[in-house]
Coordinates of C-alpha atoms in Angstrom, one line a residue:
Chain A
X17 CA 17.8 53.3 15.0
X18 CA 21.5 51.9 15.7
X19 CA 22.0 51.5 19.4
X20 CA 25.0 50.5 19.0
X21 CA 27.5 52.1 16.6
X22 CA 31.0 51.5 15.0
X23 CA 31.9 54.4 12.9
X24 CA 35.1 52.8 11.5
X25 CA 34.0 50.2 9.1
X26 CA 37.7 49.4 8.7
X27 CA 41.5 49.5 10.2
X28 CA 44.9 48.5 8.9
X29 CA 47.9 48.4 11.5
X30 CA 51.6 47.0 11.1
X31 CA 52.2 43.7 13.0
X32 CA 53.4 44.5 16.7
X33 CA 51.7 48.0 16.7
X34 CA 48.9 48.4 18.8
X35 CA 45.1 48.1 17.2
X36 CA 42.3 50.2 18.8
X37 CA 38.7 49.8 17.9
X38 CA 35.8 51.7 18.7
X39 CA 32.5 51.2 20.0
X40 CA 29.9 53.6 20.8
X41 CA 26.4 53.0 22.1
X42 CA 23.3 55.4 23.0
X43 CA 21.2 53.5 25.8
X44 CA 22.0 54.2 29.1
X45 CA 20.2 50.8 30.2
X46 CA 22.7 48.6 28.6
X47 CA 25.4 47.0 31.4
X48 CA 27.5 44.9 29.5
X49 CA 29.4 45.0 26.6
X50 CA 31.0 42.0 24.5
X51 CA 33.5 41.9 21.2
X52 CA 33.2 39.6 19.1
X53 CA 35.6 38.5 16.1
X54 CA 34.6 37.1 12.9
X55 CA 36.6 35.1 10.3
X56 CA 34.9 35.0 6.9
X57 CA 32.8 32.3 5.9
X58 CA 32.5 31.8 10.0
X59 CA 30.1 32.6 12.8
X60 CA 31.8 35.1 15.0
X61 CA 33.1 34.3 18.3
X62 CA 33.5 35.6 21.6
X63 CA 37.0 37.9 22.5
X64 CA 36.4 39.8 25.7
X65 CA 33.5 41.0 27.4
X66 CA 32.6 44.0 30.1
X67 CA 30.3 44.8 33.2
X68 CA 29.3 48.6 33.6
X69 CA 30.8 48.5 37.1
X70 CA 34.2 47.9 35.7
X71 CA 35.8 50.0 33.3
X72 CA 39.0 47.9 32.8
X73 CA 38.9 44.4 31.3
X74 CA 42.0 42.8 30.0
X75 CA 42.8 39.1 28.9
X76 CA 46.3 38.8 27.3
X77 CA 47.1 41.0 24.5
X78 CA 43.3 42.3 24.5
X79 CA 42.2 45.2 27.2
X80 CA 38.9 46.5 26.8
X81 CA 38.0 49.9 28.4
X82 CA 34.7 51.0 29.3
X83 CA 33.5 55.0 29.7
X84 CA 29.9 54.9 30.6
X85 CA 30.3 59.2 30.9
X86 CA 30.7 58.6 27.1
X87 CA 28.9 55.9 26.3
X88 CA 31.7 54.5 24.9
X89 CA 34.0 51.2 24.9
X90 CA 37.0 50.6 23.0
X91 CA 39.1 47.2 22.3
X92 CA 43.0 47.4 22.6
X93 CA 45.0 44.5 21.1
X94 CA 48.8 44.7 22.0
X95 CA 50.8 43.8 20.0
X96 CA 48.8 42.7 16.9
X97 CA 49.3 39.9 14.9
X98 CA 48.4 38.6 10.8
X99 CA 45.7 36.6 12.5
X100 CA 44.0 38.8 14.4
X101 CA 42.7 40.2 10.9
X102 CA 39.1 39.7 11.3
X103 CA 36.2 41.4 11.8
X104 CA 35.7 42.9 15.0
X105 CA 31.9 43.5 15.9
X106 CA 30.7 45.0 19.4
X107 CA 27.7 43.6 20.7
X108 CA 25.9 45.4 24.5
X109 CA 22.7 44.0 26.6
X110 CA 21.2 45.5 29.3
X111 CA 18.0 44.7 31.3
X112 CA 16.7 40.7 31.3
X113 CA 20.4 39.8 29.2
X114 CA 17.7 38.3 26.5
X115 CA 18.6 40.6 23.6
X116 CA 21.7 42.2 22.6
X117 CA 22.6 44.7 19.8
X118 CA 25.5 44.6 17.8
X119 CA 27.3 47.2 15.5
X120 CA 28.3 47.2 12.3
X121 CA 31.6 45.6 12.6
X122 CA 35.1 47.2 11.7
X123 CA 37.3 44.9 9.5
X124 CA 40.7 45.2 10.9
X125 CA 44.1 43.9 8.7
X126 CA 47.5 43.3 10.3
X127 CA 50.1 44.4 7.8
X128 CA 52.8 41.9 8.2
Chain B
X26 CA 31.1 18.8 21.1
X27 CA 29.5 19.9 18.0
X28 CA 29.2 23.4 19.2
X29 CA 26.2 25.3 17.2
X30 CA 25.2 23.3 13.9
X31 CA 23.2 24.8 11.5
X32 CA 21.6 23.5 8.2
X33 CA 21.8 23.8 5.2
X34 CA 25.1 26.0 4.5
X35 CA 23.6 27.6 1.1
X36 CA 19.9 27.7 -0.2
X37 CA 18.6 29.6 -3.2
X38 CA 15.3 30.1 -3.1
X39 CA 12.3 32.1 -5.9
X40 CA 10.6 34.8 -4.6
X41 CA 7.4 33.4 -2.5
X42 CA 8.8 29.7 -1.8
X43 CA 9.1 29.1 2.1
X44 CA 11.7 26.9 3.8
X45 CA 13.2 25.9 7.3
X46 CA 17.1 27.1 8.6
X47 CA 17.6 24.5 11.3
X48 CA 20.0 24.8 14.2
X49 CA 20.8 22.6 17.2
X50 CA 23.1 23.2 19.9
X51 CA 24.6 20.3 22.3
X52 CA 25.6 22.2 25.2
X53 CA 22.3 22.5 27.4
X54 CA 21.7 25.9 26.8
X55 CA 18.5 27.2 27.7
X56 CA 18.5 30.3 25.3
X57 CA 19.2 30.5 21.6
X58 CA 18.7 33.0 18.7
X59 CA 18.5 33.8 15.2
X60 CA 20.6 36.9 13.8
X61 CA 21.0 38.3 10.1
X62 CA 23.9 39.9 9.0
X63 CA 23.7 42.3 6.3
X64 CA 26.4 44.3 4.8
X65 CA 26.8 47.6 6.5
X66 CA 23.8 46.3 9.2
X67 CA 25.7 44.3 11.1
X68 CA 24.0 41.6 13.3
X69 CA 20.3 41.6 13.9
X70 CA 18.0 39.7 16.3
X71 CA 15.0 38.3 14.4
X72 CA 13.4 35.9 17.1
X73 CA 15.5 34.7 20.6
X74 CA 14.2 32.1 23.1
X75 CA 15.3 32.8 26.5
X76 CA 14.0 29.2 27.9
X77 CA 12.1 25.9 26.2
X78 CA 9.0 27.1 25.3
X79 CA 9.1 30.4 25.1
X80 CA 10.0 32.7 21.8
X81 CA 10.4 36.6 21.1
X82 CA 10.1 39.1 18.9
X83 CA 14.0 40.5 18.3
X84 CA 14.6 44.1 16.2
X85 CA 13.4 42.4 12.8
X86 CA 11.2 40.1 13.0
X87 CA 8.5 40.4 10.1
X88 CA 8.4 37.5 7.7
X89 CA 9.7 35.0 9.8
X90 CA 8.5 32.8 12.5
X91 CA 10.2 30.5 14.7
X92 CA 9.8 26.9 16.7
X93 CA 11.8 25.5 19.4
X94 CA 11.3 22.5 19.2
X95 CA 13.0 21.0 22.4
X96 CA 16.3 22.4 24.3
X97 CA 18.2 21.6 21.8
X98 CA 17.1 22.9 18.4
X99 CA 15.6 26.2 17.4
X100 CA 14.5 26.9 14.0
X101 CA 13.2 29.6 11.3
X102 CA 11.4 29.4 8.5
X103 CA 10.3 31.8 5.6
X104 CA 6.6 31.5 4.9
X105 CA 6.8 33.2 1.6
X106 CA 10.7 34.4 0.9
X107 CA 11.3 37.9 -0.7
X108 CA 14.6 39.2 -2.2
X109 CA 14.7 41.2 1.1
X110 CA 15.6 38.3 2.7
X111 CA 18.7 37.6 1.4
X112 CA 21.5 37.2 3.6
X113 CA 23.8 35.2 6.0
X114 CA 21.6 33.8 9.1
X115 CA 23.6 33.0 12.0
X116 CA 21.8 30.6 15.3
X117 CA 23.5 31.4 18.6
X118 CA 23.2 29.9 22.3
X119 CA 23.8 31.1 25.5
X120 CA 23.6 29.4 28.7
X121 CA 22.4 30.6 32.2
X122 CA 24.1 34.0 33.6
X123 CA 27.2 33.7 31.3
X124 CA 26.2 36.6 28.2
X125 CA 28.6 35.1 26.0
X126 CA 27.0 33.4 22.7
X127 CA 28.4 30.6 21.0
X128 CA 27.6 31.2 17.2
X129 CA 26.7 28.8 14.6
X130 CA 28.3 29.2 10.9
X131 CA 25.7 30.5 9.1
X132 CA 23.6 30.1 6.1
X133 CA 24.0 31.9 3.2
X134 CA 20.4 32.4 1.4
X135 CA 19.4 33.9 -1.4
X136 CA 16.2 35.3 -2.7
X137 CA 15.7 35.1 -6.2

């Protein structure tokens, strides 16, 4: 059973427009919440992460927002760019921090 | 740094032959883990090792076992491979409080 769930396998967006990817997740224990981007051929590699007692967490052009009413996190990237084209995978932990559960990924392309 | 490493890069293998992924990691972490990705699965935790010594079971585990071998170097190894287990096998560290984990880039296997 997917804990954690990305229902848009993929997204295309004109450069400078803003890209918003979805996360949603259905245990109430997990506390935080990571994004992770992925270049074929690569590993993937850490964007932006978030504690449940924040719902805010921005770091240049990338916010992520966190509503734990929802279960539900989202990644903003403002404005977008070519290589942000990746894919974007969501990954939460909760508990000891030892295991974490990703989704499926949503491949998002920047339309120069 | 070296980061992750993780070898080899590509392996065929027939169905029932075994073999060993090896990964090391130069940046004193204490925990490391092996993931599969699959197409529409996302990632998912076979084995993780929160500290020297220690190993655990991760969402998919069957088939596989793992040995860490010192702080540095984690590996898996197929006793008896099955088509089932082709894939992309990703190693990943993580080091004390901080979630974040640093990915290796991957191995591409194939079951035959």
């Amino acid at each position: 059973d997917q804990q954690v769930k990305q229902n848009s396998p993929s997204l295309s967006v004109q450069e400078g427009r803003i890209s918003i990817l979805n996360c949603d997740y259905t245990n109430s224990m997990f506390d935080y919440f990571l994004w992770y981007k992925k270049y074929p051929a690569e590993g993937p590699t850490f964007l932006i992460s978030i504690s449940s007692i924040k719902d805010k967490n921005e770091d240049g052009r990338f916010t992520v927002f966190l509503n734990k009413s929802a279960k539900h996190l989202s990644l903003h990237i403002v404005p977008s760019q070519p290589g942000d084209s990746a894919v974007y995978f969501c990954a939460a932990s909760g508990g000891t921090g030892n295991q974490f559960y990703f989704g499926t990924g949503t491949s998002l392309t920047v339309i120069p | 740094n070296a980061g992750v490493t993780q070898t080899p890069k590509f392996q065929v293998l027939k169905t029932g032959q075994s073999m060993t992924l090896q990964c090391a990691q130069d940046m004193n972490h204490n925990s490391m883990y092996w993931y599969r990705q699959d197409p529409g699965m996302g990632l998912r935790l076979i084995y993780y090792s929160a500290s020297e010594g220690t190993t655990d079971k991760g969402e998919v585990p069957n088939g596989y076992n793992v040995s860490r071998l010192n702080k540095r170097e984690f590996s898996l190894r197929l006793e008896s491979a099955a088509p089932s287990q082709t894939s992309v096998y990703f190693c990943a560290s993580r080091g004390g409080a901080i979630y974040e984990q640093y990915f290796g880039p991957g191995t591409r296997l194939t079951v035959t």
